[in-house]
mmCIF file of C-alpha atoms and ligand atoms in Angstrom:
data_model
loop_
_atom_site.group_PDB
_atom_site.id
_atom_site.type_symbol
_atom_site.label_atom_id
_atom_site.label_comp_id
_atom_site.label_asym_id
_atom_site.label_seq_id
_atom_site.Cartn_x
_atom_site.Cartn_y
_atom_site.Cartn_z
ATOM 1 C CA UNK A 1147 8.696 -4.513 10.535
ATOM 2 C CA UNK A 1148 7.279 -3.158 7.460
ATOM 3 C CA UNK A 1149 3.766 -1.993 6.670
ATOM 4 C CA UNK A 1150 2.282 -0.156 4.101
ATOM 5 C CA UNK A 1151 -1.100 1.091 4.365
ATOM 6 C CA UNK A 1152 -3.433 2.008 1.526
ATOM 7 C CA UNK A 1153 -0.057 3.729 -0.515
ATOM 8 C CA UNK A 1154 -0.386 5.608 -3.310
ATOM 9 C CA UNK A 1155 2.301 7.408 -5.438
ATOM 10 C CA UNK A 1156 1.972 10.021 -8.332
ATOM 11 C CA UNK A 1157 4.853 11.666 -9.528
ATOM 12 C CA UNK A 1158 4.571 15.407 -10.305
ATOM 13 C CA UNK A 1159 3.498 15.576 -14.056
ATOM 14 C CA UNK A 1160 3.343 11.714 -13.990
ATOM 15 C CA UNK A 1161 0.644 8.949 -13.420
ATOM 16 C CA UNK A 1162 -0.286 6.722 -10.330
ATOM 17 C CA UNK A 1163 3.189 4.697 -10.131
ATOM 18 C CA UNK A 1164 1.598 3.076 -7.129
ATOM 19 C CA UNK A 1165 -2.220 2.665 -6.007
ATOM 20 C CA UNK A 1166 -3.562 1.892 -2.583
ATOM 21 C CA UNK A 1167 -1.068 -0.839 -1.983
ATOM 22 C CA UNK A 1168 -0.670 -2.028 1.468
ATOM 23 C CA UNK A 1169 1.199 -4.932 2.276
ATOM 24 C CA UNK A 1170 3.254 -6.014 5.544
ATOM 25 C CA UNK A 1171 6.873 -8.021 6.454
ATOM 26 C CA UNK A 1172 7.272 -9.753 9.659
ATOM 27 C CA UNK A 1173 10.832 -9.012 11.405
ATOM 28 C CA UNK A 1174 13.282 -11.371 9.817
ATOM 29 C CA UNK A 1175 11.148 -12.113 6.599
ATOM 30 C CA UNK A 1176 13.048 -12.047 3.316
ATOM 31 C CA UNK A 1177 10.148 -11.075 0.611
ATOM 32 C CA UNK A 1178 10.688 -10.096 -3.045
ATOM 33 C CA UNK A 1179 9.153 -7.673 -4.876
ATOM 34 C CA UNK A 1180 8.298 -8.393 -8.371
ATOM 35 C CA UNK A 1181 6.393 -7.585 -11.414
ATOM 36 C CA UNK A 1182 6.850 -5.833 -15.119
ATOM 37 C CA UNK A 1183 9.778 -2.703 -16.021
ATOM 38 C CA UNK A 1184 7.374 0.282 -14.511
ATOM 39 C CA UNK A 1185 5.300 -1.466 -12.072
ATOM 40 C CA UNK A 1186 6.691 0.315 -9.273
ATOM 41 C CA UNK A 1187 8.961 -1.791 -7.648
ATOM 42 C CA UNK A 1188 11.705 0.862 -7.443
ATOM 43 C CA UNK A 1189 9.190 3.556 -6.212
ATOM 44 C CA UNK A 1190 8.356 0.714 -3.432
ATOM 45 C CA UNK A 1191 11.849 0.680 -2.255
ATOM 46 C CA UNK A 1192 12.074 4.756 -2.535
ATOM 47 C CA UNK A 1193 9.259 5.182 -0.231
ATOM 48 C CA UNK A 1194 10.435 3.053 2.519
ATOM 49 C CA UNK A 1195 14.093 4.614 1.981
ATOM 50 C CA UNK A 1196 12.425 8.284 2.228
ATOM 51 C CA UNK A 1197 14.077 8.974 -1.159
ATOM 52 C CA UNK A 1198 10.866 10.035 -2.244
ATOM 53 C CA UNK A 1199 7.043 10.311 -0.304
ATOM 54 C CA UNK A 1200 3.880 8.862 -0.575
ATOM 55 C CA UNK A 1201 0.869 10.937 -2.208
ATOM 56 C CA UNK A 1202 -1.272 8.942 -0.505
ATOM 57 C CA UNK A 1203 -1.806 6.331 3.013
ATOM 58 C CA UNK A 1204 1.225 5.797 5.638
ATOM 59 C CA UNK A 1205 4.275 3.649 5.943
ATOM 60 C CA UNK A 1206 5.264 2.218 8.967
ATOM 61 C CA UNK A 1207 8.537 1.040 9.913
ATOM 62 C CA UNK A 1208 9.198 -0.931 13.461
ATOM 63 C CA UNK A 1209 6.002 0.328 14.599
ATOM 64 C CA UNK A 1210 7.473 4.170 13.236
ATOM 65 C CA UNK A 1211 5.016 6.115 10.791
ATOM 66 C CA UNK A 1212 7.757 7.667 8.007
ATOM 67 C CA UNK A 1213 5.354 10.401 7.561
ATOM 68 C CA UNK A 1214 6.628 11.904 10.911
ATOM 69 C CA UNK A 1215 10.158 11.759 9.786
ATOM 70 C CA UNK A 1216 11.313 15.201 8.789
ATOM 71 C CA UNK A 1217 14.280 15.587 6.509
ATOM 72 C CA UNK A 1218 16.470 15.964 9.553
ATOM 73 C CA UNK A 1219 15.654 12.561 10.710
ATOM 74 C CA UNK A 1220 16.346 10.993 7.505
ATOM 75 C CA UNK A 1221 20.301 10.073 8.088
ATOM 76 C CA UNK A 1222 19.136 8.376 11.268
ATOM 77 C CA UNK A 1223 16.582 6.223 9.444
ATOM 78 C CA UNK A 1224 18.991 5.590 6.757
ATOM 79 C CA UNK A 1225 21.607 4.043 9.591
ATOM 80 C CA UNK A 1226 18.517 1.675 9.804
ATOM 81 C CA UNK A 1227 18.386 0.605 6.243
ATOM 82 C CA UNK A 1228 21.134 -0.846 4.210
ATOM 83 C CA UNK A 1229 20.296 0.009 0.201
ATOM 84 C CA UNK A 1230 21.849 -1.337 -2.324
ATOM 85 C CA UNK A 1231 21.267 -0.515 -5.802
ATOM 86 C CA UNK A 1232 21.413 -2.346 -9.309
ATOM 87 C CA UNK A 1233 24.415 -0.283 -10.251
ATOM 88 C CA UNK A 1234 26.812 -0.401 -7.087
ATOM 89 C CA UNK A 1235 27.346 3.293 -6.988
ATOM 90 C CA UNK A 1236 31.336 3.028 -5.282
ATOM 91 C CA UNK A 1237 33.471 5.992 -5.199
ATOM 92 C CA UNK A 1238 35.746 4.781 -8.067
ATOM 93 C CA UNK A 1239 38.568 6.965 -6.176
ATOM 94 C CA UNK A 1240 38.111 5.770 -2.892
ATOM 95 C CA UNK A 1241 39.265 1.915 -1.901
ATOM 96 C CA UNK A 1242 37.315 -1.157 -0.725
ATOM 97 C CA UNK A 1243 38.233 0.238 2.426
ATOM 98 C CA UNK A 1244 37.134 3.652 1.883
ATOM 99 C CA UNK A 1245 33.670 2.702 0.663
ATOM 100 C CA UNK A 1246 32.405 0.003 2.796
ATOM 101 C CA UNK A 1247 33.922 2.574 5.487
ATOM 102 C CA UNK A 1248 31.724 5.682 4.550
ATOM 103 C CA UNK A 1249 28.296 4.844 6.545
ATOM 104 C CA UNK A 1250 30.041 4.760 9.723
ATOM 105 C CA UNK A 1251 32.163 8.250 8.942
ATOM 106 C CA UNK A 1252 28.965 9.888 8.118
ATOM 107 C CA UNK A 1253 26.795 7.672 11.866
ATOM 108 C CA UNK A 1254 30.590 9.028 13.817
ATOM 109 C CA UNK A 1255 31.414 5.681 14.487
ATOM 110 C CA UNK A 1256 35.339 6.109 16.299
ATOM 111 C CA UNK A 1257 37.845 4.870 13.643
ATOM 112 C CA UNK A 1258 39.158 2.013 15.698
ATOM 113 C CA UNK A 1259 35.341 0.546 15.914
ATOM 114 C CA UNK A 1260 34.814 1.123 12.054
ATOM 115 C CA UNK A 1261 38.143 -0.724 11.063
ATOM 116 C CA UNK A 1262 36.820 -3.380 12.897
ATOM 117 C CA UNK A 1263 33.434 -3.437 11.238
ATOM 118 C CA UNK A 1264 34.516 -2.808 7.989
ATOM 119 C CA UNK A 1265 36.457 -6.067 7.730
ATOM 120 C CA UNK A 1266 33.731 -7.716 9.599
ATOM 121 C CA UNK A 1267 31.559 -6.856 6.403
ATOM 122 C CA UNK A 1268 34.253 -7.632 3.794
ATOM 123 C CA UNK A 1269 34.397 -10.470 5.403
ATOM 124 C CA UNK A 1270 30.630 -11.638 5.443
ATOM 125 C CA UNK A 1271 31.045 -10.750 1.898
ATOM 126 C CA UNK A 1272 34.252 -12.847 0.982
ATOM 127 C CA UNK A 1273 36.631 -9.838 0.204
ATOM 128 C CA UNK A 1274 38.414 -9.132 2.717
ATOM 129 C CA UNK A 1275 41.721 -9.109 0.676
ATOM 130 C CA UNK A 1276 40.341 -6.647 -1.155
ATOM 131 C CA UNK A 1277 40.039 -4.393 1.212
ATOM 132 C CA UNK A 1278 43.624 -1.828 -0.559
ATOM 133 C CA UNK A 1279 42.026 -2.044 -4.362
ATOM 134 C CA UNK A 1280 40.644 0.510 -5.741
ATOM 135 C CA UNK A 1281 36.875 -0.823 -7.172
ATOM 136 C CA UNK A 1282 37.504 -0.652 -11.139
ATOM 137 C CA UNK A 1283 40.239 -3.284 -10.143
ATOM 138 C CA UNK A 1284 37.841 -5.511 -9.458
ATOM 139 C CA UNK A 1285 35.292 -7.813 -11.366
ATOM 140 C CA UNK A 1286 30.715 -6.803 -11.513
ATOM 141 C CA UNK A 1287 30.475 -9.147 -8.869
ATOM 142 C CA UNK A 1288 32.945 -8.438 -7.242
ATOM 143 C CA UNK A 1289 31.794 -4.396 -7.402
ATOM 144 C CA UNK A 1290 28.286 -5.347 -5.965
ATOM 145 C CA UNK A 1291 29.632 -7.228 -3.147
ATOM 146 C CA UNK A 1292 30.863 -4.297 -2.119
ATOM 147 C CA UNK A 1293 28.250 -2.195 -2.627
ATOM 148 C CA UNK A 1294 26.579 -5.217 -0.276
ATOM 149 C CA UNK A 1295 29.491 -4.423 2.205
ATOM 150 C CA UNK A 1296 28.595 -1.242 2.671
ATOM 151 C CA UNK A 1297 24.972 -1.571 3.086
ATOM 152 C CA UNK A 1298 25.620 -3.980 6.225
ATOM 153 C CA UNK A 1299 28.254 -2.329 7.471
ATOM 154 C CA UNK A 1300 25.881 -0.361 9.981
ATOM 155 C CA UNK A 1301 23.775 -3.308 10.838
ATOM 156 C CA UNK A 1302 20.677 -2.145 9.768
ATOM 157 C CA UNK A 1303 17.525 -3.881 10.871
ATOM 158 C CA UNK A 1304 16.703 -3.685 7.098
ATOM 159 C CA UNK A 1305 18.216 -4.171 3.931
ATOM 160 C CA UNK A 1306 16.667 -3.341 0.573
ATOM 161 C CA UNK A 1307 17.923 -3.374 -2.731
ATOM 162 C CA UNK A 1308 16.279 -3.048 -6.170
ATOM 163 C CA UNK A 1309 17.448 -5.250 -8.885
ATOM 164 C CA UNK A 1310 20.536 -5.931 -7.136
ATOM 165 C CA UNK A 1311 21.916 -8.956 -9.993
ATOM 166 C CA UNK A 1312 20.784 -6.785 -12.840
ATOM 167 C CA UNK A 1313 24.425 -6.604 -14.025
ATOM 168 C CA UNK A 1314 25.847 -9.873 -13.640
ATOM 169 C CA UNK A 1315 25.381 -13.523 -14.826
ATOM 170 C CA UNK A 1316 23.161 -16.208 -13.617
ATOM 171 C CA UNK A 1317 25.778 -17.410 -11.822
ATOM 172 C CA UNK A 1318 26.667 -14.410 -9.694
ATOM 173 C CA UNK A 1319 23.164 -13.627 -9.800
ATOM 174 C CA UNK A 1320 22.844 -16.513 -7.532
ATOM 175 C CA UNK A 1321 25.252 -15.982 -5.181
ATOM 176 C CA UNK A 1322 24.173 -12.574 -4.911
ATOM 177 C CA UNK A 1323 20.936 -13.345 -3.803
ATOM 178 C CA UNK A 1324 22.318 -16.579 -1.741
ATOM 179 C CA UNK A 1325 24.448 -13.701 -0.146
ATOM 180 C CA UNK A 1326 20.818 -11.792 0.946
ATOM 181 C CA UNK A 1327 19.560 -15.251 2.381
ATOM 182 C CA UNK A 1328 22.800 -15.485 4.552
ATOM 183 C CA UNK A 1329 21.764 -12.321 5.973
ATOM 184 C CA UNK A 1330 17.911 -13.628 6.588
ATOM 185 C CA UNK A 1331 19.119 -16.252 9.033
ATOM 186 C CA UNK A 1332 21.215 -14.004 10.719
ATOM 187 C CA UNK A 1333 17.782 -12.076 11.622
ATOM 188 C CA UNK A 1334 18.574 -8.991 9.046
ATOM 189 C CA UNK A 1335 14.917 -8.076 7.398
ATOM 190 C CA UNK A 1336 15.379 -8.119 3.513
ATOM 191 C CA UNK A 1337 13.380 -6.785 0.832
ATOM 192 C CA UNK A 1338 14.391 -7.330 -2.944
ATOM 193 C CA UNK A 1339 12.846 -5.930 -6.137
ATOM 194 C CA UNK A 1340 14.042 -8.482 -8.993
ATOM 195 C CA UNK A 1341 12.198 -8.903 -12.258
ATOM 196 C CA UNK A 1342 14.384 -12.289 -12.224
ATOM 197 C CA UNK A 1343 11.777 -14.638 -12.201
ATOM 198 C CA UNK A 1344 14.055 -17.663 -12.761
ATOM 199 C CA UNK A 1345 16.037 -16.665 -9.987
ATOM 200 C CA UNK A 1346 13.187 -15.698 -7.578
ATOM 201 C CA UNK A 1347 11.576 -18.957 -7.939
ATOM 202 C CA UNK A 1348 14.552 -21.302 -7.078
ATOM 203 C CA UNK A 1349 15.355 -18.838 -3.991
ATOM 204 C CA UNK A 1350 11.748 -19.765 -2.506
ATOM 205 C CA UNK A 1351 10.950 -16.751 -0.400
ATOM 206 C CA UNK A 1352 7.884 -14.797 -0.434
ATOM 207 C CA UNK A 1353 7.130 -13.148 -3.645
ATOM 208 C CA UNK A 1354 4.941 -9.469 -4.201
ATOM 209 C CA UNK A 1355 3.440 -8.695 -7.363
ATOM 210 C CA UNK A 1356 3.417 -5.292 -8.686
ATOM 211 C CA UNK A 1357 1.288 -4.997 -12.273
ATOM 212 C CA UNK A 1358 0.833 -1.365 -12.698
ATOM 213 C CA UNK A 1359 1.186 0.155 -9.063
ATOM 214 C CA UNK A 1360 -1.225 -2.926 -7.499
ATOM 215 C CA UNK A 1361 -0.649 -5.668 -5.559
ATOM 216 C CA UNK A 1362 -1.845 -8.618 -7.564
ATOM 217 C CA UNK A 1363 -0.357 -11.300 -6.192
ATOM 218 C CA UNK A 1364 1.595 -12.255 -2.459
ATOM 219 C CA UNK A 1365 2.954 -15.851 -2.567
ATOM 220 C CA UNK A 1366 3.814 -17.159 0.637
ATOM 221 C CA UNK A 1367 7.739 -19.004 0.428
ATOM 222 C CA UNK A 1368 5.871 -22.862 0.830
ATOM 223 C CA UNK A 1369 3.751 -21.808 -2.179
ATOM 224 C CA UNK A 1370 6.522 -20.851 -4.885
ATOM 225 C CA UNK A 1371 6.803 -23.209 -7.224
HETATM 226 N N1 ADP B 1460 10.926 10.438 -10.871
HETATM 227 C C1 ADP B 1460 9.873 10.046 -11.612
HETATM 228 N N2 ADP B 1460 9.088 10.959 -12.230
HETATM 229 C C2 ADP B 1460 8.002 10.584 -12.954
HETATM 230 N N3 ADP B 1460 7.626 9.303 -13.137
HETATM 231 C C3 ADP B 1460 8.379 8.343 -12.559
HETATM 232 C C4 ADP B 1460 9.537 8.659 -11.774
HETATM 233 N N4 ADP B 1460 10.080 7.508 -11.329
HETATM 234 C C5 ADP B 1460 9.307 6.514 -11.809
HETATM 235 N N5 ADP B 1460 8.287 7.010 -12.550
HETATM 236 C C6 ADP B 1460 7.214 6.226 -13.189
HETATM 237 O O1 ADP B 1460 6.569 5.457 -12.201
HETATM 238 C C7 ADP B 1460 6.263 4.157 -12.693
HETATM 239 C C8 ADP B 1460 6.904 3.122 -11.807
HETATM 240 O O2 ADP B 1460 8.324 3.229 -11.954
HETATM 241 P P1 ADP B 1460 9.348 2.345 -11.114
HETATM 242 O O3 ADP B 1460 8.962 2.386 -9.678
HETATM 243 O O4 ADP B 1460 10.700 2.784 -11.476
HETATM 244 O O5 ADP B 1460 9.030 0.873 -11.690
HETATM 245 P P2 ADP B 1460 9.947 -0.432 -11.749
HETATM 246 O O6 ADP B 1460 11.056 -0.255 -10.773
HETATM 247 O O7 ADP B 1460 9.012 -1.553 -11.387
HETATM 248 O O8 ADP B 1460 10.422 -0.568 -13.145
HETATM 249 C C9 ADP B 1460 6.733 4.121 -14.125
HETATM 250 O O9 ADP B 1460 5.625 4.426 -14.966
HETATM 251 C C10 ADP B 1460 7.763 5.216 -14.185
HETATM 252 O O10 ADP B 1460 7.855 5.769 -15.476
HETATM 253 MG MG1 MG B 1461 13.088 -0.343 -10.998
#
């Protein structure tokens, strides 16, 4: 599904944020990304998003090199990926609705067919009675659900998100990430950047190692401890 190849990344004016890292997910494999505040987990995530580009080697996606994706293609790829961030970044004027609703307004999805998958992703994500509120009415958690709405909405073949419980408390940490694992079985490809190492370890899926733009570790799910 995924494969990197030999990826490097230097920002202009900047150092190598990632070096020669190549890595691959099988379809249907939830992995995490981890490692120390700078180690390029983020930049990981941009590159396969095509929010930013690789200095160096190729990315592959379902067999698709990125590198041959000019910025016209990009809003097709990005009906492809779901993203969702740390900080749910919801139009605070715009409902539940509204929100979860804007991926298939901007794919031209016919309004009866998007009413119908919106509430099929509030659902999934247990708000469906929330659908009317406006998003400062409800609680972090809450807010990232529906940030998590949205990013499934379009039934993307992927679904990334970096540092997705960096906002919220163990406890919704966990169903956060149980919330990713529900969409696992249901074949969904998921990749998550966490420095949550606690959390990572009890949710025994593979686990990448970043430490200064390298790969320095890739445990296998049966080998987390
Ligand atoms: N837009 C940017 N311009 C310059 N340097 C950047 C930019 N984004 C990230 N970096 C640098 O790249 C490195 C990796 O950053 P990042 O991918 O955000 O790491 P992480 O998400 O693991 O904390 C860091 O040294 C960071 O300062
Ligand atoms: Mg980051």
């Amino acid at each position: 599904m995924i494969r990197f190849d030999q990826v490097s990344k230097r920002y202009e004016g900047g150092h190598e944020a990632l070096s020669q890292l190549s890595f691959q997910v099988a379809p249907g494999e939830m992995a995490f990304v981890t490692g120390h505040s700078g180690a390029g987990k983020s930049t990981l995530l941009k590159l396969l998003g095509l929010i930013e580009r690789p200095s160096h080697g190729s990315i592959s996606l379902d067999g698709q090199s990125l590198a041959k994706i000019g910025r016209g293609g990009i809003p097709k790829l990005r009906r492809r990926i779901g993203m969702v961030f740390q900080d749910h970044r919801l139009l605070m004027d715009r409902t539940v609705f509204a929100n979860v609703e804007l991926p298939l307004v901007i794919g031209g999805v016919a309004p009866a067919e998007r009413g119908r998958r919106v509430r099929a992703a509030l659902e999934k994500v247990g708000l469906l009675a929330y659908e009317r509120q406006l998003p400062a009415t409800l609680s972090t958690g809450e807010q990232q659900r529906v940030g998590i709405a949205r990013a499934i909405v379009a039934k993307p073949t992927l679904l990334i998100a970096d540092e997705p419980t960096g906002n919220l408390d163990p406890q919704l940490a966990v169903e956060i990430m149980g919330l990713f694992a529900e969409f696992q079985q249901v074949g969904t490809t998921v990749l998550v950047a966490s420095h949550d190492l606690p959390l990572i370890k009890r949710m025994r899926k593979r686990v990448v190692v970043l430490d200064h733009g390298r790969l320095v570790a890739d445990i296998a799910a049966e080998e987390v401890l």
